[in-house]
PDB file of C-alpha atoms in Angstrom:
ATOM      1  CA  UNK A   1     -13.357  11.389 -11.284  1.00  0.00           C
ATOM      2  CA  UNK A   2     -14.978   8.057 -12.063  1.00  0.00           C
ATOM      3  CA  UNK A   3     -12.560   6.273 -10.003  1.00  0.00           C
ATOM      4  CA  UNK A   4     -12.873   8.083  -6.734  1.00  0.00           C
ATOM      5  CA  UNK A   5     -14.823   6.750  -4.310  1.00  0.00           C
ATOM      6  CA  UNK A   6     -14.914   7.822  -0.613  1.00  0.00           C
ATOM      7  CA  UNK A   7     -16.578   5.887   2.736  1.00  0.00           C
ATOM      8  CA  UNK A   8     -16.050   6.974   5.849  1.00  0.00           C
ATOM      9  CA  UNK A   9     -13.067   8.706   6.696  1.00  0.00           C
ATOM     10  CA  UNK A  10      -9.878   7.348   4.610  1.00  0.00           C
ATOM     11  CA  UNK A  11      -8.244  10.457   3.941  1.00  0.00           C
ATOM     12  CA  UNK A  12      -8.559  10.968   7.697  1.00  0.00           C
ATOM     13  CA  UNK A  13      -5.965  10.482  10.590  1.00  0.00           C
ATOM     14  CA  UNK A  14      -7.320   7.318  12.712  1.00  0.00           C
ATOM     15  CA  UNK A  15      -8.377   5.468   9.738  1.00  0.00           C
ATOM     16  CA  UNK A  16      -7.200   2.444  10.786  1.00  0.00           C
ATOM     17  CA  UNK A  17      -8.457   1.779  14.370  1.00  0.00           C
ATOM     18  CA  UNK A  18      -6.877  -0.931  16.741  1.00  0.00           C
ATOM     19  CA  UNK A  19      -9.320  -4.009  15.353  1.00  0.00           C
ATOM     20  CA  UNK A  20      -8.513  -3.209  11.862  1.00  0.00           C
ATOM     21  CA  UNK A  21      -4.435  -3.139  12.652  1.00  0.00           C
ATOM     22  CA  UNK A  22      -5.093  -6.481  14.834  1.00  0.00           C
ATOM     23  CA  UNK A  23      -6.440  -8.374  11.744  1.00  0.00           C
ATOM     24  CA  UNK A  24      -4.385  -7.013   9.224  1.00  0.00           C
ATOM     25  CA  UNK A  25      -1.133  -8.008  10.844  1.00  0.00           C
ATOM     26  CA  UNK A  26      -3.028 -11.652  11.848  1.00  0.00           C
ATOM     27  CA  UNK A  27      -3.287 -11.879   7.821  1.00  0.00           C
ATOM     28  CA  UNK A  28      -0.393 -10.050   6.481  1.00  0.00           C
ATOM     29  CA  UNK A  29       1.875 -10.656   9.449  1.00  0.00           C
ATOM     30  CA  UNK A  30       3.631  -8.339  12.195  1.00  0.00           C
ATOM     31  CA  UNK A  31       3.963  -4.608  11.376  1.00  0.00           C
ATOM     32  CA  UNK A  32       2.182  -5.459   7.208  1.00  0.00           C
ATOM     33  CA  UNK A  33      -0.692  -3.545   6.488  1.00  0.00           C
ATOM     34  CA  UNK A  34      -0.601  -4.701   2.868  1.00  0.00           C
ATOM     35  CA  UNK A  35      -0.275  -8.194   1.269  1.00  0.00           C
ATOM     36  CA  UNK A  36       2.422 -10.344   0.764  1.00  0.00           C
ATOM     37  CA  UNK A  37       4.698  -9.093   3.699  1.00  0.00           C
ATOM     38  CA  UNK A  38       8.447  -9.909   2.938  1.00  0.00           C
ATOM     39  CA  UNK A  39       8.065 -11.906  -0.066  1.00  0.00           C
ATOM     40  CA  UNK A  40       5.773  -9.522  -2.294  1.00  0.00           C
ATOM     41  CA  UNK A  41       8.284  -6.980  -1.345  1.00  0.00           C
ATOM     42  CA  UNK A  42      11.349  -9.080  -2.699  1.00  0.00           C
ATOM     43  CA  UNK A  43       9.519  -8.918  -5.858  1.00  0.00           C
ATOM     44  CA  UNK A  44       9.050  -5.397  -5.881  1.00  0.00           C
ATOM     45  CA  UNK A  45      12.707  -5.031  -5.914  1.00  0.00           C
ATOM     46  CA  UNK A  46      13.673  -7.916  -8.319  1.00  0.00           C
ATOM     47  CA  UNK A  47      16.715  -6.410  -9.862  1.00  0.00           C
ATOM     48  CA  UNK A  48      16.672  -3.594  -8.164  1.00  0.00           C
ATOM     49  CA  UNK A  49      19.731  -2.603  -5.742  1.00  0.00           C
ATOM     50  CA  UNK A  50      18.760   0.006  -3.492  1.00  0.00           C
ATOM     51  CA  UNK A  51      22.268  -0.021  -1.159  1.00  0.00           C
ATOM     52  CA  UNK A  52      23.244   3.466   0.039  1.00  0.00           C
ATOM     53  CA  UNK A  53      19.867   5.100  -0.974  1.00  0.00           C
ATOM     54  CA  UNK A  54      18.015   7.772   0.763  1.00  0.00           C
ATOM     55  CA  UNK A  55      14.835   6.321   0.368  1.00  0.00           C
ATOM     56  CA  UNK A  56      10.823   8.154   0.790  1.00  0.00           C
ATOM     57  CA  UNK A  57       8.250   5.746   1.744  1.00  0.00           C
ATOM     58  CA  UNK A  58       4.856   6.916   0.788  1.00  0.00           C
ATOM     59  CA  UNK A  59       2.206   5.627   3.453  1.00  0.00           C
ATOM     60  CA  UNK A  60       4.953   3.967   5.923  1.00  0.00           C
ATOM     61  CA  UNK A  61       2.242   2.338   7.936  1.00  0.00           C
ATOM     62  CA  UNK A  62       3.804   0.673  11.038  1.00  0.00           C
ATOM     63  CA  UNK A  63       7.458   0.305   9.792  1.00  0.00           C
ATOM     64  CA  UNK A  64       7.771  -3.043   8.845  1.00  0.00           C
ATOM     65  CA  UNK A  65       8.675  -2.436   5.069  1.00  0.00           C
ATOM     66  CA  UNK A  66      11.220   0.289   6.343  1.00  0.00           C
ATOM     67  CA  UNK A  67      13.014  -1.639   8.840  1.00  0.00           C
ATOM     68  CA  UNK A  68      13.526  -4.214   6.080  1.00  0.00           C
ATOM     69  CA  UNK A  69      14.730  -1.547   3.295  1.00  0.00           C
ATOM     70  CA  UNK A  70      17.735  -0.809   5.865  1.00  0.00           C
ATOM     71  CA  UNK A  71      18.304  -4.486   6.834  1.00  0.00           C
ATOM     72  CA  UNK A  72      18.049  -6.589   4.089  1.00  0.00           C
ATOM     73  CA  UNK A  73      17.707  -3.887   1.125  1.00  0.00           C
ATOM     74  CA  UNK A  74      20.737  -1.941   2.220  1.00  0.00           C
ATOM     75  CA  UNK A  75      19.333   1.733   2.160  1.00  0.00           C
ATOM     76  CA  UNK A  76      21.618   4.075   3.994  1.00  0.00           C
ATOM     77  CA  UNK A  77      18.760   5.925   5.122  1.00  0.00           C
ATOM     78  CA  UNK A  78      14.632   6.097   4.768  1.00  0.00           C
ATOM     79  CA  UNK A  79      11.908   8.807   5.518  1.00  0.00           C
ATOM     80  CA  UNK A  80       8.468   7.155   5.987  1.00  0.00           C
ATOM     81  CA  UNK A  81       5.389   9.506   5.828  1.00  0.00           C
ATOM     82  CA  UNK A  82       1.781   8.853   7.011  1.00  0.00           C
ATOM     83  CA  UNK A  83      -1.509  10.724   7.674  1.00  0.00           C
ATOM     84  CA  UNK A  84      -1.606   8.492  11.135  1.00  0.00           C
ATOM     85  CA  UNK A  85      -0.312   9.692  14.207  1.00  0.00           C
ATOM     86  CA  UNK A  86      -1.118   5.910  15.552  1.00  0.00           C
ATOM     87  CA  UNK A  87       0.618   3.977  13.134  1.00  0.00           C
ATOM     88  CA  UNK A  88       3.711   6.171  13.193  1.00  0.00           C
ATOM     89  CA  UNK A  89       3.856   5.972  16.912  1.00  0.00           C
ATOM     90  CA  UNK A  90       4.101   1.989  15.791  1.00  0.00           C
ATOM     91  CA  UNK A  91       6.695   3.212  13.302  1.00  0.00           C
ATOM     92  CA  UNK A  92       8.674   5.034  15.935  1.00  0.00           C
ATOM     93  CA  UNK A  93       8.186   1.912  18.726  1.00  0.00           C
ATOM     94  CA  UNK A  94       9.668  -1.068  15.827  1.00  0.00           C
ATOM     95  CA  UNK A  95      12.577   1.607  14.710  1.00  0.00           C
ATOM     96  CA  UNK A  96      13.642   2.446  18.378  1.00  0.00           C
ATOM     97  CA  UNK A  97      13.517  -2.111  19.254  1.00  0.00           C
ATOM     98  CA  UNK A  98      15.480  -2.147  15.787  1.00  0.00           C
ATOM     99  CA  UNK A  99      17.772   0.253  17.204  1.00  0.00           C
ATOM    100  CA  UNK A 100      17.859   1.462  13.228  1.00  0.00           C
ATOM    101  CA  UNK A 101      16.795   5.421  15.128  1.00  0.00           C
ATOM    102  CA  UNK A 102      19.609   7.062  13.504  1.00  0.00           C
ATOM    103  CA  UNK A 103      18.639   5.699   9.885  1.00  0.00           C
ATOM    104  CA  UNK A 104      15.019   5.636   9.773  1.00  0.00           C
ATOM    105  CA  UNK A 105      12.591   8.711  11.055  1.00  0.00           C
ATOM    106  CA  UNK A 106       8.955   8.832  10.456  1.00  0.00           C
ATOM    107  CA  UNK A 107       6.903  11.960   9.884  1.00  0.00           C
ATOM    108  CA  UNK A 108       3.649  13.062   9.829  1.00  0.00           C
ATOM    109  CA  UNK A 109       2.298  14.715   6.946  1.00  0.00           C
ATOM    110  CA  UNK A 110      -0.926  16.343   5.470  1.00  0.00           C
ATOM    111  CA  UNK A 111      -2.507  15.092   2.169  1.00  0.00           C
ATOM    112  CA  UNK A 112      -1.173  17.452  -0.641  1.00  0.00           C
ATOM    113  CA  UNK A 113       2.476  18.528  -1.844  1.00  0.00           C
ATOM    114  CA  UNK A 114       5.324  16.378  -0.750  1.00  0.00           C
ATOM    115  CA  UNK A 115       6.798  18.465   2.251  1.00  0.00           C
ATOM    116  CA  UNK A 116      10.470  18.289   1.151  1.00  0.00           C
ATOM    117  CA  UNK A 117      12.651  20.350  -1.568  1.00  0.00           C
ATOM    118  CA  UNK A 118      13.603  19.174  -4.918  1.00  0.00           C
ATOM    119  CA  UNK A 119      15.895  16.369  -6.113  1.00  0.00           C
ATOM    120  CA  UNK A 120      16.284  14.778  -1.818  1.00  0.00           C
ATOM    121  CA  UNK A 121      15.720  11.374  -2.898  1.00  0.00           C
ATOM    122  CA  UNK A 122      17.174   8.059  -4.393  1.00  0.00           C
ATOM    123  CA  UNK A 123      14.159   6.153  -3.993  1.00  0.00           C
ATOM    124  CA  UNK A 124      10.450   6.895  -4.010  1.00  0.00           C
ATOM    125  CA  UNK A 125       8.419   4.155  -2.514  1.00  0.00           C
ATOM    126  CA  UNK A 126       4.896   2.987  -2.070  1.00  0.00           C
ATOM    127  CA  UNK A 127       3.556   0.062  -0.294  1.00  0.00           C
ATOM    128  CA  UNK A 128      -0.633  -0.121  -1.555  1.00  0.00           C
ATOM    129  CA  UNK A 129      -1.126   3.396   0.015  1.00  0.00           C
ATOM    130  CA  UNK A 130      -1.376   5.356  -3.588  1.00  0.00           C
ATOM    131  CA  UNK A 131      -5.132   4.614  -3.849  1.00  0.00           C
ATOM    132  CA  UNK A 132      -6.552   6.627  -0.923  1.00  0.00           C
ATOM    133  CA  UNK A 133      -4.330   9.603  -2.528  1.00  0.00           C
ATOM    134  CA  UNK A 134      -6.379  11.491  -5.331  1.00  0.00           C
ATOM    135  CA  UNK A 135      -5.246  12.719  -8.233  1.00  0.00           C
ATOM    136  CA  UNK A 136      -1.927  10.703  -9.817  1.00  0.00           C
ATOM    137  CA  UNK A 137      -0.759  13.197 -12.340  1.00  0.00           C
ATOM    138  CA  UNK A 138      -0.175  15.578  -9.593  1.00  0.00           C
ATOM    139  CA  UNK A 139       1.195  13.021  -7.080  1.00  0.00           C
ATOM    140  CA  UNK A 140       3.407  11.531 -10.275  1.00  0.00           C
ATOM    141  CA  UNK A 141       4.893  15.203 -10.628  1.00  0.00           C
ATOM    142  CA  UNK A 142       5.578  15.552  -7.340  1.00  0.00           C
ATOM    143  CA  UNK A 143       7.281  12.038  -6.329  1.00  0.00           C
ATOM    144  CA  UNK A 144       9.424  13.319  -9.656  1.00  0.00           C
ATOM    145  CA  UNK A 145      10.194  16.526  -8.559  1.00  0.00           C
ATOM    146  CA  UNK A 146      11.672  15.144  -4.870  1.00  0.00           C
ATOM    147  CA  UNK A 147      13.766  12.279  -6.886  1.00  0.00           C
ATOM    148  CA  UNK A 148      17.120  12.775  -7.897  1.00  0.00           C
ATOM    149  CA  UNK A 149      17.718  12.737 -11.540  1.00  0.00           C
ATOM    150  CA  UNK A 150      18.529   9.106 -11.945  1.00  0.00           C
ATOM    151  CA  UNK A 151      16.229   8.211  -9.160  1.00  0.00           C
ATOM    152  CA  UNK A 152      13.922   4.812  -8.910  1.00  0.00           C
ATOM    153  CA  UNK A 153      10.010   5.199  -8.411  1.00  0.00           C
ATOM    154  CA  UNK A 154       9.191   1.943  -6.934  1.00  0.00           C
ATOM    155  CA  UNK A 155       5.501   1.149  -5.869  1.00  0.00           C
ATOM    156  CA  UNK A 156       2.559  -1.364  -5.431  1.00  0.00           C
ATOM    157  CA  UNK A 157      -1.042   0.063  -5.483  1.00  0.00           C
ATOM    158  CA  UNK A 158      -4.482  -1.309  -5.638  1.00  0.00           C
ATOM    159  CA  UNK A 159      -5.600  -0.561  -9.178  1.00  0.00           C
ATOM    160  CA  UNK A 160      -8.695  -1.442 -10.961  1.00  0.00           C
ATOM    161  CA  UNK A 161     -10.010  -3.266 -14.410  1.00  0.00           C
ATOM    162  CA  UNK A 162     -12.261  -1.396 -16.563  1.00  0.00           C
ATOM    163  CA  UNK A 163     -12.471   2.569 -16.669  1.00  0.00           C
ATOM    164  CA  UNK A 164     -17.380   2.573 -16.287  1.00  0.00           C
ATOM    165  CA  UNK A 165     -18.838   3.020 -13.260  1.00  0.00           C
ATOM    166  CA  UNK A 166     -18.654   0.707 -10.493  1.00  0.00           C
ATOM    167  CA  UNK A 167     -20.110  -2.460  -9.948  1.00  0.00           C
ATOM    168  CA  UNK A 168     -23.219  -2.774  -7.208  1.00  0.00           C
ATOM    169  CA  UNK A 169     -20.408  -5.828  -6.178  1.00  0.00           C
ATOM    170  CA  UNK A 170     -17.885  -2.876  -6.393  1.00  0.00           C
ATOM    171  CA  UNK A 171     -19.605  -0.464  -4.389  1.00  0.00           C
ATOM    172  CA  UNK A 172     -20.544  -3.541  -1.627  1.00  0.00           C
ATOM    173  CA  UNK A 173     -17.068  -4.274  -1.114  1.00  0.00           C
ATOM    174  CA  UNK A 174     -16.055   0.004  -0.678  1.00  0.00           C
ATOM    175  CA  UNK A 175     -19.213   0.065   1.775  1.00  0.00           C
ATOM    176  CA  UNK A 176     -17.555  -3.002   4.084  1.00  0.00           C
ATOM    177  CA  UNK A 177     -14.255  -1.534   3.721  1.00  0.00           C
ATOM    178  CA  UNK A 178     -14.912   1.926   4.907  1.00  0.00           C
ATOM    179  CA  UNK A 179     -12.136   3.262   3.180  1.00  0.00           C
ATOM    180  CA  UNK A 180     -11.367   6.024   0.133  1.00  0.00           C
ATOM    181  CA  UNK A 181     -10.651   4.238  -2.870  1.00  0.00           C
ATOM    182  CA  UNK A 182      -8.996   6.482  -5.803  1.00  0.00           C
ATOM    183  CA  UNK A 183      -8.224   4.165  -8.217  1.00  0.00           C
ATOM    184  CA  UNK A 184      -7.079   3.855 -11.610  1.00  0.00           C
ATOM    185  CA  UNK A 185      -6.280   1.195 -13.889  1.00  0.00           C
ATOM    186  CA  UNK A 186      -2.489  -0.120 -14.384  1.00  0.00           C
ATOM    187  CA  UNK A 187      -2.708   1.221 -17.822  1.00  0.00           C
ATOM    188  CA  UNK A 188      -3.632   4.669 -16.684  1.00  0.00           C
ATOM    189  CA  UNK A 189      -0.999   4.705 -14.343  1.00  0.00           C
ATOM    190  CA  UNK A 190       1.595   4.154 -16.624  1.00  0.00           C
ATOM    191  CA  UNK A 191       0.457   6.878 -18.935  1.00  0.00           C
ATOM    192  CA  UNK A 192       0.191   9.218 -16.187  1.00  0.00           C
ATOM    193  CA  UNK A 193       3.965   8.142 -14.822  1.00  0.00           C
ATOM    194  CA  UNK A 194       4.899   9.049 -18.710  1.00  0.00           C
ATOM    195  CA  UNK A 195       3.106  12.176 -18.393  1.00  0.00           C
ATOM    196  CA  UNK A 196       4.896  13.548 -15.374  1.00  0.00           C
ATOM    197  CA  UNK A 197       8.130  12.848 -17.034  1.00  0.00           C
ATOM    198  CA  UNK A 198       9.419   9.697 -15.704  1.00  0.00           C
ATOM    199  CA  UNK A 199      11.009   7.049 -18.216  1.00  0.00           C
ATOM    200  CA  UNK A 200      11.765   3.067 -18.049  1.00  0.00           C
ATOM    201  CA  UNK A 201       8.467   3.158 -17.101  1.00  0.00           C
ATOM    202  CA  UNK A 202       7.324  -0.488 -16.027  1.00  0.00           C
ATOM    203  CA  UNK A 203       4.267  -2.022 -15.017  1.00  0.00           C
ATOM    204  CA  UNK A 204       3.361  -5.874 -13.871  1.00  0.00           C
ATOM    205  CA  UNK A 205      -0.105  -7.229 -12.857  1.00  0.00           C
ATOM    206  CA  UNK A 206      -0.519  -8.787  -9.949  1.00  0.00           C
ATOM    207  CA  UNK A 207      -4.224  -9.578  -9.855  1.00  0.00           C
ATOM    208  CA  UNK A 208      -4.023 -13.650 -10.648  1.00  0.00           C
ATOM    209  CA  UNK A 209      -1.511 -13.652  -7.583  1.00  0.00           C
ATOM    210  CA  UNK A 210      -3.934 -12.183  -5.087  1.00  0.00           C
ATOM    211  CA  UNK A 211      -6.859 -13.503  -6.281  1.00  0.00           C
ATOM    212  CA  UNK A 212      -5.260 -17.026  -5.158  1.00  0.00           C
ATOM    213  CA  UNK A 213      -3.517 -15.393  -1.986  1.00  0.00           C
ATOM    214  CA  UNK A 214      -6.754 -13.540  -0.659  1.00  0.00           C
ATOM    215  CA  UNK A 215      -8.500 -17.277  -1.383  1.00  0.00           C
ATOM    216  CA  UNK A 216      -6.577 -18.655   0.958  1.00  0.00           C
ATOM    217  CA  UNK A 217      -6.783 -15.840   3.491  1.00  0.00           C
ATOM    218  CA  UNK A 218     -10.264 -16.039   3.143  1.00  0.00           C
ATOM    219  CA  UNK A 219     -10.452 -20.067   4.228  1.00  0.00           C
ATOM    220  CA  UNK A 220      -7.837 -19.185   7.244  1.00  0.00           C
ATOM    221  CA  UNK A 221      -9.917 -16.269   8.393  1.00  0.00           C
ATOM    222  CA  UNK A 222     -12.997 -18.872   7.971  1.00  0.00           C
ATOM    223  CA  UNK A 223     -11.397 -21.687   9.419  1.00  0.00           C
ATOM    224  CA  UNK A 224      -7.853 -21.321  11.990  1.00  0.00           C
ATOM    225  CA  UNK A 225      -7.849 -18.288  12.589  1.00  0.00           C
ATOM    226  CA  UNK A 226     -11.332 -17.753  13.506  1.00  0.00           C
ATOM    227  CA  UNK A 227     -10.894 -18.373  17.543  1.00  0.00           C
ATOM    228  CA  UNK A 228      -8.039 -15.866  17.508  1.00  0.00           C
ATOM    229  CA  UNK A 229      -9.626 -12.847  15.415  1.00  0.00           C
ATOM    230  CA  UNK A 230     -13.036 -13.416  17.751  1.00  0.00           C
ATOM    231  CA  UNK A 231     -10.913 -13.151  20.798  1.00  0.00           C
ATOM    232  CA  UNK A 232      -8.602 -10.414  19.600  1.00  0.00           C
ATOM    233  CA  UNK A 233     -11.359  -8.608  18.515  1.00  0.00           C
ATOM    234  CA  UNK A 234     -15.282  -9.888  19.214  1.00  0.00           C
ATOM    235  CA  UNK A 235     -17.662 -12.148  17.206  1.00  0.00           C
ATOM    236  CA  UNK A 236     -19.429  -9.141  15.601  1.00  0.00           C
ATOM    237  CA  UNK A 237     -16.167  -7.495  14.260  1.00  0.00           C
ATOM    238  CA  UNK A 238     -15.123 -11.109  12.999  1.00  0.00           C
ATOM    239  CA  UNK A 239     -18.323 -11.326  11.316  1.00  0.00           C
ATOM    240  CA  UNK A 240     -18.093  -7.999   9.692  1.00  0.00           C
ATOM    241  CA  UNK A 241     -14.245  -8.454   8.593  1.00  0.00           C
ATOM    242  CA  UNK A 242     -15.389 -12.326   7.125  1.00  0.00           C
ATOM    243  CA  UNK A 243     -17.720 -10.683   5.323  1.00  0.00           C
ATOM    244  CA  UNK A 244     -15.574  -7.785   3.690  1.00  0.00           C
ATOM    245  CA  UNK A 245     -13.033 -10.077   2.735  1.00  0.00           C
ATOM    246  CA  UNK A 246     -15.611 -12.635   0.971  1.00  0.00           C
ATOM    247  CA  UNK A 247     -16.470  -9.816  -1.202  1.00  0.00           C
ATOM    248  CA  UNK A 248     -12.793  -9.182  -1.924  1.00  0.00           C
ATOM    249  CA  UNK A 249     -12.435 -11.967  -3.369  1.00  0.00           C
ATOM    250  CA  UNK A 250     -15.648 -11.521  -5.394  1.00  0.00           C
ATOM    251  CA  UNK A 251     -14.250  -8.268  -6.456  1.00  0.00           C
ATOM    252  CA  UNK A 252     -11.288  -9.557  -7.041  1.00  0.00           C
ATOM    253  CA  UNK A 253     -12.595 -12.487  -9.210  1.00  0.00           C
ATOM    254  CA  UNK A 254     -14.361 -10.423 -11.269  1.00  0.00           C
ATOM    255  CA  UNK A 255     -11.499  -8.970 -12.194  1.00  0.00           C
ATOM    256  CA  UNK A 256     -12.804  -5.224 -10.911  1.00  0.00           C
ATOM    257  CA  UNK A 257      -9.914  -5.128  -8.267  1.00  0.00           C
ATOM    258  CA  UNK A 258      -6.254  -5.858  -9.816  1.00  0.00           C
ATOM    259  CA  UNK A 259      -3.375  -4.725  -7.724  1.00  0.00           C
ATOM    260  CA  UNK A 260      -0.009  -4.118  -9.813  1.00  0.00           C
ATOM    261  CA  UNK A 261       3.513  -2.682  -9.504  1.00  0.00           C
ATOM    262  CA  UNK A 262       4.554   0.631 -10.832  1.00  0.00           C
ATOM    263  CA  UNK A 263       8.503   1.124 -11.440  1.00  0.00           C
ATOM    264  CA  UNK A 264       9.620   3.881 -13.324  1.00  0.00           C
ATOM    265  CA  UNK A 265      13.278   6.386 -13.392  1.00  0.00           C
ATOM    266  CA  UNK A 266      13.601   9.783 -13.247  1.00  0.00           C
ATOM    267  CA  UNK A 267      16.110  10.536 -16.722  1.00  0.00           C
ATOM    268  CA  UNK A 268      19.342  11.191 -15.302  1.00  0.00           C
ATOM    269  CA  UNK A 269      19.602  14.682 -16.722  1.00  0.00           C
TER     270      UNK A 269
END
């Protein structure tokens, strides 16, 4: 498909090597591997209540998000799935100082079919990991077929403007990133969600947020943070990070890079 594009090894376990986890959580703050930490996922679940939900988390990373959907969200339990073995040995470390054991397991999966059975959900969630998984009419399907009929799709994903070929700015930014990028446009997704069956389906741009937020990340990375990021992790890994986040926000300006939300139900019967 136009919109997949793949660099090194994204679909891979190890993706995310110590370095990369180091800076991400400098930016995005301890246990975020995504922007916004806390407060982008408040707005995820504006008017949303999630208490005594069995929740999926698609792409659980290192646990942050989950610890917070028991704590301050009120799920009674969640499942979060990853590729990584690393970052759900993270998972595993922040649940068991949480004490939260008995309400929040992590699991490691294989890219493909959702390994659980039909209708064992409340919740569906996704935290920006939907774009290194290909093919969203088959993952739509499937995140329907493990929700219960009433159940909430809730997601953020890195989506893209314009459905041509990529940009030579485009294609810079995937080569510095050395990640798979499958990636559709918020429009798309919402037709696809539609297409798999779900209704209430609901969509929300988030690119002219970002755009200001990854600014500002930019001058930190630039500027405060420097020292730190060179000692945590070497001047020619700092120089190589700098770089790929310059043309983020490139990317991003150009309006080629536009992360949104994705909410949708599963009809109730």
């Amino acid at each position: 498909m136009a919109g997949s594009v793949k660099l090194g090894h994204a679909s891979e376990p190890g993706e995310y090597d110590e370095g990369m986890l180091a800076l991400l959580q400098l930016i995005w703050g301890d246990g975020f591997l995504s922007p916004g930490g806390a407060d982008e996922l408040a707005r995820l679940f504006e008017g949303i209540d999630i208490r005594g939900c069995e929740v999926l988390d698609i792409g659980c990373g290192l646990g942050a998000i989950d610890e917070l959907l028991i704590t301050q969200y009120g799920a009674s339990s969640v499942v979060g799935i990853d590729v990584d073995p690393a970052l759900l040995e993270g998972l595993l470390a922040r649940v068991e100082r949480a004490g939260l054991g008995s309400r929040i397991r992590g699991l490691k999966v294989k890219p493909g079919k959702l390994p659980f059975a039909d209708a064992c959900f409340d919740v569906v969630f996704s935290k920006d990991s939907l774009v290194q998984i290909p093919g969203k009419p088959a993952l739509f399907a499937d995140i329907l077929r493990v929700l219960r009929p009433g159940g909430r799709f809730i997601a953020s994903d890195w989506l893209r403007g314009g459905t041509g070929a990529y940009s030579p700015e485009m294609m810079e930014y995937f080569r510095l990133e050395e990640i798979a990028y499958n990636m559709v446009t918020l429009e798309e997704s919402a037709a696809a969600l539609r297409s798999a069956g779900f209704v209430e389906v609901d969509i929300r741009d988030r690119h002219a947020w970002y755009l200001e937020l990854a600014k500002r990340e930019l001058a930190a990375m630039e500027g405060a943070l420097k020292p730190t990021i060179i000692d945590r992790l070497g001047t020619a890994r700092t120089e190589h990070f700098i770089a790929n986040w310059r043309q983020l926000v490139l990317v991003l300006a150009r309006g080629e890079l536009r992360p949104g939300h994705l909410k949708a139900v599963k009809a109730p019967h």
